[in-house]
Structures are given as structure tokens and as C-alpha cells.
Amino acid sequence: MKTIIEPFKIKSVEPLRFTSHKERKAILEKAGYNLFNIHADDVLIDLLTDSGTSAMSAKQWGGMIEGDEAYAGSKSFYRLEQTVKGLTGFRHIIPTHQGRAAEKILFNIMGGRGKIVPNNTHFDTTRANIEISGAEALDLPVAEGLDPSLKKNFKGNMDLAALEALLQKESPQRIPLVMLTVTNNSNAGQPVSMENIRQTSKLCRSYGIPFFLDACRFAENAYFIKLREPGYQNTSIRDIAQEMFSYADGCTMSGKKDGLVNMGGFLALNDDQLAQKARNILVVTEGFPTYGGLAGHDLEAFAYGLDEVLQEDYLRYRIRSVSYLGEKLDALGVPIFHPPGGHAIYLDASAFLPHIPAHEYPGQALACEIYLAGGIRSCEIGSVMFGKTDPASGDFQPAKLEMVRLAIPRRVYTQSHIDYVVECIGHVFQKRVQLKGMRIVYEPPVLRHFTALFEPLKK
Ligand code: P70
């Protein structure tokens, strides 16, 4: 059989609310053209993020009832700890309410003024946590990762030559750790090869610098390794994931992605002293080390999620359902980032709207138009999220890529939902020459994409 079907059936459903074009026009205006300001009830298909939006399994919901809510020593914590230790091999597992809390603790200890933290590409919260500590967040993606039309296997890789040059140039004291984000979310969800993980680790070890994975989408990355990297075709996903973790000294994790839960995260590492410091901060800001800001039932569901996400029929369906969307859009001539990523399709907004320059935010204009066309919420990943405007001089520095991400929540939407998304985007593509750019009328000092307000340009 050629058709890869959803490896589950639906037990509980959530109704969708339909809106008219006229209603959406008013909703968008009221939201200041920022899709984060729209009530979820006014969204038909929500592709804003794959984070915390997964449907949980009956087993996970059952686990919620079993969750042990003890303040100290909850048995659900020990279950999660055992699961994560088995998967990652790290000695210390420190639960947090989500990924950015793990980042905050890590960079609170290891960041600071004058330091540089390289990564294949930092995602927004990682970058913000590093910058808030006073350190510099440096992106070192491979050049081919920045070419949307190039069809290559591991466009999420770290540029090893650039990393080596940096390590040679700077004193090791300036580089407290090197990170690698799997899959590379800011680079269109492209995977990182095992070879690249191995070589990054080798390089870090030769300079005595700790190496951490940002492991949010580790299972999707592992599946790409199985599909694309020679020598892994007959290796289990668990073994591939274990090998990925074996090269690192620790990781940050948002369970809201490949943990298949609505809330949860952890910081995992080997260094005893670092773990002690992390737990000291944890107890002040997140909670006692056996719950870290989570309820017992969250810990329980997270432990089950980390097992379910490794199931091969799940990953086969997951990766295939994302590439299905990409192939359909590609067939209509819609410019997408190639090849399809693990958790999302990224529209190439610069190619979609070549008449809108980066400083007029083509990605934002496109995301708003897609909402207007069909109530579909996507997310700009371009100069709104990663560009900068100097408040004093007004100088504008664009992001490396202008994209709109269609992130696919895990186990939530069916093929006909996706067909509808294709139809709406095809419709917007037909009328693309009529679209206008945007201007920012309000922006906060950090992570501006979440709360900025916009106005459409008239010409
Ligand atoms: C996303 C969300 C979160 C994330 C990540 C990587 C590689 C760490 C984190 C932080 C954030 C987001 C972006 C736009 C819209 C909604 C949400 N990524 N590292 O969707 O984890 O969220 O648990 O603090 O991707 O990509 P956490």
C-alpha cells in the first residue's frame, strides 16, 4: 500500500468555528495585524505553532489521572527521570515548565557579558535568553541552509569550518558552550546529520568546551537520519536518538514539541556542579527539583509522550503529512523552502512577494492575507521575528530569510484540513501582486513578534 494513514483513530473531537471574510477583516484590524492577538476561537486551522498543541493519546490522558501530585519525590517525576535518562544517558534531569525555563537557568549560569554562544541557528527564546544574560548569540548555519530552493538532505547542519575558525580565534573562556538545535527551527525545520553532530562534538571536546543540544524536535531529527543518512536505515529510532545524545554534555528540551505534551520541559546534563547550581536556581524560580513548575500529571503525560514519539509508524506519518502539504503547494508553484522540514512547511515570502522589500515585512503581510483568505493562522519567521531596527538611528537590519511558517500540530489535523490549507494558499498566490507591505506601529524591547502592532501600507 502506498498511502500512509494516520496511525490512530479519533476518540474525542473539538468543534471548529467558521468565520466570514468580513468578520476576519475586522478581527485582523482589531488585532493590530498581529496573529498572536487573535482569539483562537476566531481561527479555523491553527498553524501558528507545533508547540504545546499536540493531541495526547488515551494512554497519556490515563496517565494524567495517575499523576502523583506530591510536592517532593513524586513518583511521576521518577518515571519521567527514568525515561529521560534511558533516552539521553545524562546524569541529571531537571524538570522545567517549558523549554525557555531550561534555557533561562542554563544561560543564567553559563552566559554573561563578553561571552559568545554559537549554534547552528538559535531559536527566538534561546537567542533572547542569551542576549538578556549579556552574551552574544551567534548563528553558524551551513551556507546551503540559507538557499530555499536547494534540495539537500541536511540543510540544518552547523558550519563546522566557521565554528573551528571561531574556536581558534577566541579564547575558550569566552565560549561557555556550543549548542546545536535539532531540527533547526529557524532554518525551516531542516535536520542535522549524525555526522555533523559527531563532528561538532569532536571539535568542542578538542577545545574543552561543553556541547549542548537544543533537543525540542529530536525524534523528527532522528527519523530524518534514518531516512537519509547512510548506515542508519536498519537502526531503531531510539538507538539513533541515543547516539545523538551520546555526543553531547547536556540538552535543553521543550516537551511541548517532541514530548507530545501541552506543557513541560527539562534541562539535562552530566556536570555535577552545574546541576547543583541549576537546581539552586530552579527552586527559586520554577519549583522543587522533583516537579520544576509542572503538576504531577504533566510529568506523567510527558514520560508517556517521550516513548510514543519514538514509534516509527507515528514518525512515518508525521514526516509524510508535512511533506504532503509541501508537495501540494509546490505543485501549485507556491515558493516553499525545500525540502519540507520535520514540523512545518515554510513559505518563502521573498519569492512569494518579490515586490515587498524586507523592511516592509513580506512575511507578515503574507501571514495576514492567509488568515483573511481562510481563517488559517501561520507565523512570520523573518524580519519581524529576527530583524532589528535601531531605536536611535532607525537603521533596519533584515533577517537572513523572510518566511511564513505553517507549523503542523502533532496528531491534530486530517488530510482534508491540509487540502483546505493548500486551496487557501493557492488562492492568495493567485492574487499575490495585489498584496501590500506592513509597517510596525508599536514594538516591545525583546521578542517583538509576540506583541508588536502593525498597519498595512497603502501603496
Ligand atoms: C515554536 C516555539 C520554541 C522553541 C524552539 C526551539 C528550537 C526552544 C524553544 C522554546 C515558540 C513559538 C514561536 C512562534 C509561535 C509560537 C511559539 N518554539 N528551542 O513554535 O521552548 O516554547 O517550550 O519555551 O522551537 O517554534 P518553549
Coordinates of C-alpha atoms and ligand atoms in Angstrom, one line a residue, residues 36 48-51 98-100 103 123-126 181 185 214 216-217 254 256-257 379 385 405 450, ligand 1:
F36 CA -0.8 36.4 18.2
L48 CA 0.8 29.2 14.5
T49 CA 2.9 26.6 16.2
D50 CA 3.5 22.9 16.8
S51 CA 4.4 23.8 20.4
Q98 CA 8.9 24.6 29.3
G99 CA 12.0 24.9 27.1
R100 CA 12.7 28.6 27.7
E103 CA 17.4 28.0 28.7
F123 CA 15.6 30.0 18.0
D124 CA 13.9 33.2 19.3
T125 CA 13.7 32.3 23.0
T126 CA 17.2 30.9 23.1
T181 CA 19.4 22.8 17.5
N185 CA 13.7 25.5 13.5
D214 CA 18.5 22.0 21.9
C216 CA 13.0 20.1 21.1
R217 CA 12.5 18.0 17.9
S254 CA 10.7 21.7 25.3
K256 CA 5.7 20.9 24.0
K257 CA 7.2 19.6 20.7
C379 CA 3.6 32.6 11.9
M385 CA 11.0 37.9 14.4
R405 CA 5.8 29.0 8.8
F450 CA 4.7 38.3 20.1
Ligands
P70_1 C1 7.8 27.3 18.1 C2 8.1 27.6 19.6 C3 10.1 27.0 20.9 C4 11.4 26.6 21.0 C5 12.1 26.1 19.9 C6 13.5 25.7 20.0 C7 14.2 25.2 18.8 C8 13.5 26.4 22.3 C9 12.1 26.7 22.2 C10 11.5 27.2 23.5 C11 8.0 29.0 20.0 C12 6.9 29.8 19.3 C13 7.2 30.5 18.2 C14 6.2 31.1 17.4 C15 4.9 31.0 17.8 C16 4.6 30.3 18.9 C17 5.6 29.6 19.7 N1 9.5 27.2 19.8 N2 14.1 25.9 21.2 O1 6.7 27.4 17.8 O2 10.6 26.3 24.0 O3 8.3 27.3 23.9 O4 8.8 25.4 25.5 O5 9.7 27.6 25.9 O6 11.5 25.9 18.7 O7 8.8 27.1 17.4 P1 9.3 26.7 24.9

